[in-house]
Amino acid sequence: MIIDISNIIIKNNITEKFDCSIDARDITYNRITYPIINSKPFELSVVNQDSKVVSISCDTSLEVSIPCDRCMTDVSYPFDISIDKSFKIVDEKVVLEDEEAYFNDNELDVDRLIFDEVLVNWPAKVLCKEDCKGMCPNCGTNLNTSSCDCVQEIKDPRMAKFQEVFREFKEV
């Protein structure tokens, strides 16, 4: 969704509210595309303060389907987004810093504004549950839902002695 805020910038001390929604169906992070499962419509407020500063604020939430880092099961991950940004106005134009790509002249790309906040808050690790067992490295079975008959061999030679102890006391 693109909003032209030129009229707000030229008028002194004005506030306008826009009913917004996220138009995109997915989001790309580290060259991987993740589907957006759910997004809430929201109200975006744009305020001109003495023709010197324009402030943008909104609150919304969305859910993105992200695979579990251990077992690859899709997890619905919620993002609560609260935006409150201010920009200087010079010669009836918004002055931006390099990383603020959600403005093009005086047009605000709302999707890009929201996505930038999502990317900043992207989780380092996503798990379907805290005690996720992951996948078998040999056959790929999801160990949360079933077990496999693969031999779980310790490949680290420093752990070989422990493996011998486990084999010796293993119940048959």
GROMACS .gro file of N, CA, C and O in nm, residues 5-115:
model
  444
    5ILE      N    1   0.191   1.142   0.102
    5ILE     CA    2   0.176   1.233   0.216
    5ILE      C    3   0.216   1.377   0.180
    5ILE      O    4   0.239   1.459   0.269
    6SER      N    5   0.219   1.408   0.052
    6SER     CA    6   0.256   1.544   0.007
    6SER      C    7   0.164   1.650   0.067
    6SER      O    8   0.211   1.756   0.109
    7ASN      N    9   0.033   1.623   0.070
    7ASN     CA   10  -0.062   1.722   0.124
    7ASN      C   11  -0.042   1.744   0.274
    7ASN      O   12  -0.065   1.853   0.324
    8ILE      N   13   0.001   1.643   0.344
    8ILE     CA   14   0.024   1.657   0.488
    8ILE      C   15   0.149   1.739   0.513
    8ILE      O   16   0.154   1.822   0.604
    9ILE      N   17   0.250   1.720   0.432
    9ILE     CA   18   0.377   1.789   0.452
    9ILE      C   19   0.364   1.940   0.428
    9ILE      O   20   0.428   2.020   0.495
   10ILE      N   21   0.278   1.981   0.336
   10ILE     CA   22   0.267   2.124   0.304
   10ILE      C   23   0.172   2.198   0.399
   10ILE      O   24   0.173   2.321   0.401
   11LYS      N   25   0.093   2.124   0.478
   11LYS     CA   26   0.001   2.189   0.572
   11LYS      C   27   0.060   2.184   0.712
   11LYS      O   28   0.106   2.080   0.758
   12ASN      N   29   0.053   2.297   0.781
   12ASN     CA   30   0.111   2.309   0.914
   12ASN      C   31   0.017   2.248   1.020
   12ASN      O   32  -0.103   2.272   1.019
   13ASN      N   33   0.076   2.169   1.110
   13ASN     CA   34   0.004   2.109   1.224
   13ASN      C   35  -0.124   2.037   1.183
   13ASN      O   36  -0.233   2.069   1.229
   14ILE      N   37  -0.110   1.939   1.101
   14ILE     CA   38  -0.225   1.859   1.056
   14ILE      C   39  -0.199   1.712   1.089
   14ILE      O   40  -0.085   1.667   1.089
   15THR      N   41  -0.307   1.643   1.120
   15THR     CA   42  -0.301   1.499   1.145
   15THR      C   43  -0.398   1.430   1.052
   15THR      O   44  -0.513   1.472   1.040
   16GLU      N   45  -0.350   1.324   0.986
   16GLU     CA   46  -0.439   1.243   0.903
   16GLU      C   47  -0.421   1.098   0.941
   16GLU      O   48  -0.311   1.054   0.973
   17LYS      N   49  -0.532   1.026   0.937
   17LYS     CA   50  -0.530   0.883   0.969
   17LYS      C   51  -0.572   0.806   0.845
   17LYS      O   52  -0.661   0.847   0.772
   18PHE      N   53  -0.505   0.693   0.825
   18PHE     CA   54  -0.532   0.609   0.709
   18PHE      C   55  -0.562   0.467   0.756
   18PHE      O   56  -0.492   0.414   0.842
   19ASP      N   57  -0.667   0.407   0.699
   19ASP     CA   58  -0.695   0.267   0.724
   19ASP      C   59  -0.608   0.185   0.631
   19ASP      O   60  -0.616   0.200   0.509
   20CYS      N   61  -0.525   0.100   0.689
   20CYS     CA   62  -0.426   0.027   0.610
   20CYS      C   63  -0.438  -0.124   0.633
   20CYS      O   64  -0.492  -0.169   0.734
   21SER      N   65  -0.385  -0.195   0.538
   21SER     CA   66  -0.368  -0.340   0.551
   21SER      C   67  -0.244  -0.377   0.471
   21SER      O   68  -0.201  -0.303   0.383
   22ILE      N   69  -0.190  -0.492   0.502
   22ILE     CA   70  -0.071  -0.539   0.431
   22ILE      C   71  -0.116  -0.609   0.304
   22ILE      O   72  -0.196  -0.702   0.308
   23ASP      N   73  -0.067  -0.562   0.191
   23ASP     CA   74  -0.107  -0.617   0.061
   23ASP      C   75  -0.032  -0.746   0.027
   23ASP      O   76  -0.086  -0.833  -0.040
   24ALA      N   77   0.090  -0.759   0.071
   24ALA     CA   78   0.174  -0.874   0.034
   24ALA      C   79   0.127  -1.001   0.105
   24ALA      O   80   0.068  -0.996   0.213
   25ARG      N   81   0.152  -1.113   0.042
   25ARG     CA   82   0.114  -1.244   0.097
   25ARG      C   83   0.232  -1.318   0.157
   25ARG      O   84   0.215  -1.422   0.219
   26ASP      N   85   0.355  -1.266   0.137
   26ASP     CA   86   0.473  -1.331   0.193
   26ASP      C   87   0.581  -1.227   0.222
   26ASP      O   88   0.568  -1.111   0.184
   27ILE      N   89   0.684  -1.273   0.291
   27ILE     CA   90   0.795  -1.186   0.327
   27ILE      C   91   0.924  -1.264   0.301
   27ILE      O   92   0.929  -1.385   0.324
   28THR      N   93   1.026  -1.196   0.251
   28THR     CA   94   1.153  -1.261   0.221
   28THR      C   95   1.258  -1.219   0.323
   28THR      O   96   1.275  -1.100   0.350
   29TYR      N   97   1.323  -1.320   0.380
   29TYR     CA   98   1.430  -1.297   0.478
   29TYR      C   99   1.545  -1.391   0.442
   29TYR      O  100   1.524  -1.512   0.427
   30ASN      N  101   1.665  -1.338   0.426
   30ASN     CA  102   1.782  -1.417   0.387
   30ASN      C  103   1.756  -1.500   0.262
   30ASN      O  104   1.786  -1.619   0.257
   31ARG      N  105   1.693  -1.440   0.163
   31ARG     CA  106   1.663  -1.500   0.034
   31ARG      C  107   1.567  -1.619   0.042
   31ARG      O  108   1.557  -1.699  -0.050
   32ILE      N  109   1.496  -1.633   0.153
   32ILE     CA  110   1.394  -1.737   0.167
   32ILE      C  111   1.261  -1.666   0.185
   32ILE      O  112   1.250  -1.571   0.263
   33THR      N  113   1.159  -1.714   0.115
   33THR     CA  114   1.027  -1.652   0.121
   33THR      C  115   0.939  -1.728   0.219
   33THR      O  116   0.929  -1.851   0.211
   34TYR      N  117   0.877  -1.655   0.311
   34TYR     CA  118   0.790  -1.713   0.414
   34TYR      C  119   0.649  -1.657   0.395
   34TYR      O  120   0.633  -1.536   0.379
   35PRO      N  121   0.547  -1.743   0.399
   35PRO     CA  122   0.410  -1.693   0.382
   35PRO      C  123   0.360  -1.619   0.506
   35PRO      O  124   0.390  -1.656   0.619
   36ILE      N  125   0.283  -1.513   0.480
   36ILE     CA  126   0.215  -1.443   0.588
   36ILE      C  127   0.080  -1.513   0.606
   36ILE      O  128   0.000  -1.519   0.513
   37ILE      N  129   0.057  -1.567   0.724
   37ILE     CA  130  -0.064  -1.643   0.751
   37ILE      C  131  -0.181  -1.552   0.786
   37ILE      O  132  -0.293  -1.573   0.743
   38ASN      N  133  -0.150  -1.450   0.865
   38ASN     CA  134  -0.256  -1.364   0.916
   38ASN      C  135  -0.199  -1.224   0.937
   38ASN      O  136  -0.087  -1.209   0.985
   39SER      N  137  -0.275  -1.123   0.900
   39SER     CA  138  -0.236  -0.985   0.928
   39SER      C  139  -0.361  -0.905   0.963
   39SER      O  140  -0.466  -0.927   0.906
   40LYS      N  141  -0.345  -0.816   1.060
   40LYS     CA  142  -0.458  -0.735   1.105
   40LYS      C  143  -0.459  -0.600   1.032
   40LYS      O  144  -0.353  -0.539   1.016
   41PRO      N  145  -0.576  -0.553   0.992
   41PRO     CA  146  -0.585  -0.415   0.942
   41PRO      C  147  -0.549  -0.319   1.056
   41PRO      O  148  -0.567  -0.350   1.174
   42PHE      N  149  -0.498  -0.203   1.021
   42PHE     CA  150  -0.455  -0.109   1.124
   42PHE      C  151  -0.474   0.033   1.076
   42PHE      O  152  -0.497   0.059   0.958
   43GLU      N  153  -0.464   0.125   1.171
   43GLU     CA  154  -0.476   0.267   1.141
   43GLU      C  155  -0.338   0.330   1.151
   43GLU      O  156  -0.270   0.316   1.252
   44LEU      N  157  -0.299   0.398   1.045
   44LEU     CA  158  -0.170   0.467   1.040
   44LEU      C  159  -0.196   0.616   1.059
   44LEU      O  160  -0.280   0.674   0.990
   45SER      N  161  -0.125   0.676   1.151
   45SER     CA  162  -0.140   0.818   1.180
   45SER      C  163  -0.017   0.892   1.129
   45SER      O  164   0.096   0.854   1.158
   46VAL      N  165  -0.041   1.000   1.051
   46VAL     CA  166   0.066   1.085   0.999
   46VAL      C  167   0.041   1.226   1.050
   46VAL      O  168  -0.066   1.283   1.027
   47VAL      N  169   0.140   1.282   1.120
   47VAL     CA  170   0.125   1.413   1.184
   47VAL      C  171   0.235   1.508   1.136
   47VAL      O  172   0.353   1.475   1.138
   48ASN      N  173   0.193   1.627   1.093
   48ASN     CA  174   0.286   1.734   1.059
   48ASN      C  175   0.297   1.824   1.183
   48ASN      O  176   0.198   1.880   1.228
   49GLN      N  177   0.418   1.838   1.235
   49GLN     CA  178   0.440   1.919   1.355
   49GLN      C  179   0.517   2.045   1.317
   49GLN      O  180   0.637   2.042   1.293
   50ASP      N  181   0.444   2.155   1.307
   50ASP     CA  182   0.501   2.287   1.278
   50ASP      C  183   0.579   2.290   1.147
   50ASP      O  184   0.675   2.367   1.133
   51SER      N  185   0.543   2.207   1.051
   51SER     CA  186   0.609   2.199   0.921
   51SER      C  187   0.760   2.173   0.931
   51SER      O  188   0.836   2.206   0.842
   52LYS      N  189   0.800   2.114   1.043
   52LYS     CA  190   0.942   2.081   1.064
   52LYS      C  191   0.964   1.930   1.074
   52LYS      O  192   1.071   1.881   1.037
   53VAL      N  193   0.863   1.861   1.126
   53VAL     CA  194   0.876   1.718   1.149
   53VAL      C  195   0.746   1.649   1.109
   53VAL      O  196   0.638   1.700   1.136
   54VAL      N  197   0.759   1.534   1.045
   54VAL     CA  198   0.643   1.451   1.018
   54VAL      C  199   0.661   1.322   1.100
   54VAL      O  200   0.769   1.263   1.101
   55SER      N  201   0.556   1.286   1.174
   55SER     CA  202   0.560   1.166   1.258
   55SER      C  203   0.463   1.063   1.202
   55SER      O  204   0.351   1.096   1.163
   56ILE      N  205   0.507   0.939   1.204
   56ILE     CA  206   0.427   0.827   1.156
   56ILE      C  207   0.416   0.727   1.270
   56ILE      O  208   0.517   0.690   1.331
   57SER      N  209   0.293   0.682   1.297
   57SER     CA  210   0.275   0.583   1.404
   57SER      C  211   0.162   0.487   1.370
   57SER      O  212   0.065   0.523   1.303
   58CYS      N  213   0.179   0.365   1.418
   58CYS     CA  214   0.076   0.262   1.402
   58CYS      C  215   0.111   0.143   1.491
   58CYS      O  216   0.224   0.129   1.536
   59ASP      N  217   0.011   0.061   1.516
   59ASP     CA  218   0.026  -0.065   1.590
   59ASP      C  219  -0.049  -0.172   1.514
   59ASP      O  220  -0.165  -0.151   1.475
   60THR      N  221   0.015  -0.285   1.492
   60THR     CA  222  -0.049  -0.396   1.423
   60THR      C  223   0.021  -0.525   1.461
   60THR      O  224   0.118  -0.525   1.538
   61SER      N  225  -0.027  -0.634   1.407
   61SER     CA  226   0.039  -0.763   1.427
   61SER      C  227   0.018  -0.848   1.304
   61SER      O  228  -0.077  -0.827   1.228
   62LEU      N  229   0.108  -0.941   1.286
   62LEU     CA  230   0.094  -1.038   1.177
   62LEU      C  231   0.161  -1.168   1.218
   62LEU      O  232   0.241  -1.171   1.311
   63GLU      N  233   0.123  -1.276   1.149
   63GLU     CA  234   0.181  -1.407   1.176
   63GLU      C  235   0.246  -1.458   1.048
   63GLU      O  236   0.188  -1.450   0.941
   64VAL      N  237   0.366  -1.512   1.065
   64VAL     CA  238   0.442  -1.564   0.953
   64VAL      C  239   0.469  -1.712   0.979
   64VAL      O  240   0.499  -1.751   1.091
   65SER      N  241   0.457  -1.793   0.876
   65SER     CA  242   0.487  -1.936   0.887
   65SER      C  243   0.636  -1.956   0.865
   65SER      O  244   0.688  -1.929   0.757
   66ILE      N  245   0.705  -2.001   0.972
   66ILE     CA  246   0.849  -2.022   0.969
   66ILE      C  247   0.877  -2.167   1.009
   66ILE      O  248   0.822  -2.214   1.109
   67PRO      N  249   0.961  -2.240   0.936
   67PRO     CA  250   0.990  -2.377   0.975
   67PRO      C  251   1.074  -2.384   1.103
   67PRO      O  252   1.161  -2.300   1.126
   68CYS      N  253   1.044  -2.486   1.184
   68CYS     CA  254   1.122  -2.512   1.306
   68CYS      C  255   1.267  -2.538   1.266
   68CYS      O  256   1.294  -2.606   1.167
   69ASP      N  257   1.360  -2.483   1.341
   69ASP     CA  258   1.502  -2.498   1.308
   69ASP      C  259   1.553  -2.640   1.330
   69ASP      O  260   1.660  -2.675   1.280
   70ARG      N  261   1.480  -2.722   1.404
   70ARG     CA  262   1.525  -2.859   1.428
   70ARG      C  263   1.453  -2.964   1.344
   70ARG      O  264   1.516  -3.054   1.292
   71CYS      N  265   1.322  -2.952   1.332
   71CYS     CA  266   1.245  -3.059   1.264
   71CYS      C  267   1.176  -3.013   1.136
   71CYS      O  268   1.113  -3.094   1.069
   72MET      N  269   1.186  -2.887   1.102
   72MET     CA  270   1.130  -2.830   0.980
   72MET      C  271   0.977  -2.825   0.977
   72MET      O  272   0.917  -2.802   0.873
   73THR      N  273   0.910  -2.847   1.088
   73THR     CA  274   0.764  -2.834   1.096
   73THR      C  275   0.730  -2.685   1.094
   73THR      O  276   0.796  -2.605   1.160
   74ASP      N  277   0.627  -2.648   1.017
   74ASP     CA  278   0.588  -2.507   1.009
   74ASP      C  279   0.535  -2.458   1.143
   74ASP      O  280   0.454  -2.525   1.207
   75VAL      N  281   0.582  -2.341   1.184
   75VAL     CA  282   0.543  -2.278   1.309
   75VAL      C  283   0.482  -2.142   1.276
   75VAL      O  284   0.538  -2.066   1.199
   76SER      N  285   0.368  -2.112   1.334
   76SER     CA  286   0.306  -1.981   1.317
   76SER      C  287   0.371  -1.886   1.417
   76SER      O  288   0.351  -1.898   1.538
   77TYR      N  289   0.452  -1.792   1.367
   77TYR     CA  290   0.527  -1.702   1.454
   77TYR      C  291   0.464  -1.563   1.452
   77TYR      O  292   0.455  -1.502   1.346
   78PRO      N  293   0.421  -1.512   1.570
   78PRO     CA  294   0.357  -1.380   1.573
   78PRO      C  295   0.458  -1.265   1.584
   78PRO      O  296   0.561  -1.277   1.651
   79PHE      N  297   0.428  -1.157   1.515
   79PHE     CA  298   0.506  -1.034   1.524
   79PHE      C  299   0.412  -0.922   1.567
   79PHE      O  300   0.315  -0.893   1.497
   80ASP      N  301   0.438  -0.863   1.682
   80ASP     CA  302   0.363  -0.746   1.727
   80ASP      C  303   0.446  -0.623   1.689
   80ASP      O  304   0.560  -0.610   1.730
   81ILE      N  305   0.386  -0.537   1.610
   81ILE     CA  306   0.459  -0.425   1.551
   81ILE      C  307   0.403  -0.294   1.604
   81ILE      O  308   0.283  -0.270   1.597
   82SER      N  309   0.493  -0.213   1.655
   82SER     CA  310   0.458  -0.080   1.702
   82SER      C  311   0.557   0.017   1.639
   82SER      O  312   0.677   0.007   1.662
   83ILE      N  313   0.505   0.108   1.558
   83ILE     CA  314   0.591   0.202   1.487
   83ILE      C  315   0.562   0.343   1.535
   83ILE      O  316   0.446   0.383   1.545
   84ASP      N  317   0.668   0.414   1.565
   84ASP     CA  318   0.659   0.555   1.602
   84ASP      C  319   0.788   0.620   1.553
   84ASP      O  320   0.890   0.616   1.620
   85LYS      N  321   0.782   0.677   1.433
   85LYS     CA  322   0.900   0.734   1.370
   85LYS      C  323   0.875   0.880   1.336
   85LYS      O  324   0.764   0.919   1.304
   86SER      N  325   0.982   0.958   1.341
   86SER     CA  326   0.975   1.100   1.305
   86SER      C  327   1.083   1.132   1.204
   86SER      O  328   1.195   1.079   1.212
   87PHE      N  329   1.048   1.219   1.109
   87PHE     CA  330   1.139   1.259   1.003
   87PHE      C  331   1.135   1.410   0.989
   87PHE      O  332   1.030   1.472   1.003
   88LYS      N  333   1.250   1.468   0.957
   88LYS     CA  334   1.256   1.612   0.934
   88LYS      C  335   1.194   1.646   0.800
   88LYS      O  336   1.199   1.568   0.706
   89ILE      N  337   1.137   1.766   0.794
   89ILE     CA  338   1.084   1.820   0.669
   89ILE      C  339   1.172   1.938   0.629
   89ILE      O  340   1.190   2.032   0.707
   90VAL      N  341   1.226   1.934   0.508
   90VAL     CA  342   1.306   2.044   0.453
   90VAL      C  343   1.257   2.071   0.312
   90VAL      O  344   1.252   1.980   0.229
   91ASP      N  345   1.217   2.195   0.286
   91ASP     CA  346   1.167   2.236   0.154
   91ASP      C  347   1.053   2.145   0.107
   91ASP      O  348   1.050   2.100  -0.007
   92GLU      N  349   0.960   2.119   0.198
   92GLU     CA  350   0.841   2.038   0.171
   92GLU      C  351   0.875   1.897   0.121
   92GLU      O  352   0.804   1.838   0.042
   93LYS      N  353   0.986   1.843   0.171
   93LYS     CA  354   1.027   1.706   0.140
   93LYS      C  355   1.072   1.639   0.270
   93LYS      O  356   1.129   1.703   0.358
   94VAL      N  357   1.046   1.510   0.278
   94VAL     CA  358   1.091   1.431   0.392
   94VAL      C  359   1.239   1.402   0.374
   94VAL      O  360   1.282   1.355   0.269
   95VAL      N  361   1.319   1.431   0.479
   95VAL     CA  362   1.462   1.405   0.476
   95VAL      C  363   1.486   1.266   0.536
   95VAL      O  364   1.445   1.238   0.649
   96LEU      N  365   1.552   1.180   0.459
   96LEU     CA  366   1.571   1.041   0.499
   96LEU      C  367   1.717   1.008   0.521
   96LEU      O  368   1.806   1.073   0.467
   97GLU      N  369   1.737   0.901   0.596
   97GLU     CA  370   1.870   0.843   0.607
   97GLU      C  371   1.876   0.729   0.506
   97GLU      O  372   1.775   0.686   0.452
   98ASP      N  373   1.993   0.677   0.479
   98ASP     CA  374   2.013   0.580   0.371
   98ASP      C  375   1.927   0.455   0.384
   98ASP      O  376   1.877   0.404   0.285
   99GLU      N  377   1.911   0.401   0.505
   99GLU     CA  378   1.842   0.273   0.521
   99GLU      C  379   1.690   0.282   0.519
   99GLU      O  380   1.622   0.182   0.528
  100GLU      N  381   1.635   0.399   0.506
  100GLU     CA  382   1.490   0.417   0.509
  100GLU      C  383   1.433   0.413   0.367
  100GLU      O  384   1.401   0.514   0.307
  101ALA      N  385   1.418   0.292   0.316
  101ALA     CA  386   1.377   0.272   0.177
  101ALA      C  387   1.225   0.270   0.161
  101ALA      O  388   1.176   0.244   0.053
  102TYR      N  389   1.150   0.299   0.266
  102TYR     CA  390   1.004   0.295   0.256
  102TYR      C  391   0.946   0.428   0.210
  102TYR      O  392   0.826   0.441   0.197
  103PHE      N  393   1.030   0.529   0.183
  103PHE     CA  394   0.986   0.655   0.124
  103PHE      C  395   1.042   0.667  -0.017
  103PHE      O  396   1.158   0.636  -0.042
  104ASN      N  397   0.958   0.714  -0.109
  104ASN     CA  398   1.002   0.750  -0.243
  104ASN      C  399   0.942   0.887  -0.269
  104ASN      O  400   0.821   0.898  -0.286
  105ASP      N  401   1.026   0.988  -0.269
  105ASP     CA  402   0.980   1.127  -0.267
  105ASP      C  403   0.892   1.144  -0.144
  105ASP      O  404   0.938   1.123  -0.034
  106ASN      N  405   0.765   1.179  -0.161
  106ASN     CA  406   0.676   1.194  -0.046
  106ASN      C  407   0.571   1.083  -0.042
  106ASN      O  408   0.462   1.103   0.010
  107GLU      N  409   0.605   0.970  -0.098
  107GLU     CA  410   0.515   0.855  -0.095
  107GLU      C  411   0.569   0.752   0.004
  107GLU      O  412   0.687   0.716  -0.001
  108LEU      N  413   0.481   0.706   0.091
  108LEU     CA  414   0.517   0.610   0.195
  108LEU      C  415   0.471   0.471   0.153
  108LEU      O  416   0.353   0.450   0.126
  109ASP      N  417   0.565   0.377   0.147
  109ASP     CA  418   0.533   0.237   0.118
  109ASP      C  419   0.507   0.169   0.253
  109ASP      O  420   0.600   0.135   0.327
  110VAL      N  421   0.380   0.149   0.284
  110VAL     CA  422   0.340   0.096   0.415
  110VAL      C  423   0.388  -0.048   0.433
  110VAL      O  424   0.437  -0.084   0.541
  111ASP      N  425   0.377  -0.130   0.329
  111ASP     CA  426   0.424  -0.268   0.339
  111ASP      C  427   0.572  -0.272   0.374
  111ASP      O  428   0.615  -0.348   0.461
  112ARG      N  429   0.651  -0.191   0.307
  112ARG     CA  430   0.795  -0.187   0.333
  112ARG      C  431   0.825  -0.139   0.475
  112ARG      O  432   0.915  -0.191   0.541
  113LEU      N  433   0.749  -0.041   0.523
  113LEU     CA  434   0.765   0.009   0.660
  113LEU      C  435   0.740  -0.104   0.760
  113LEU      O  436   0.820  -0.124   0.852
  114ILE      N  437   0.633  -0.180   0.741
  114ILE     CA  438   0.600  -0.292   0.830
  114ILE      C  439   0.706  -0.402   0.818
  114ILE      O  440   0.754  -0.455   0.919
  115PHE      N  441   0.743  -0.436   0.695
  115PHE     CA  442   0.841  -0.544   0.675
  115PHE      C  443   0.976  -0.511   0.735
  115PHE      O  444   1.045  -0.599   0.787
   0.00000   0.00000   0.00000
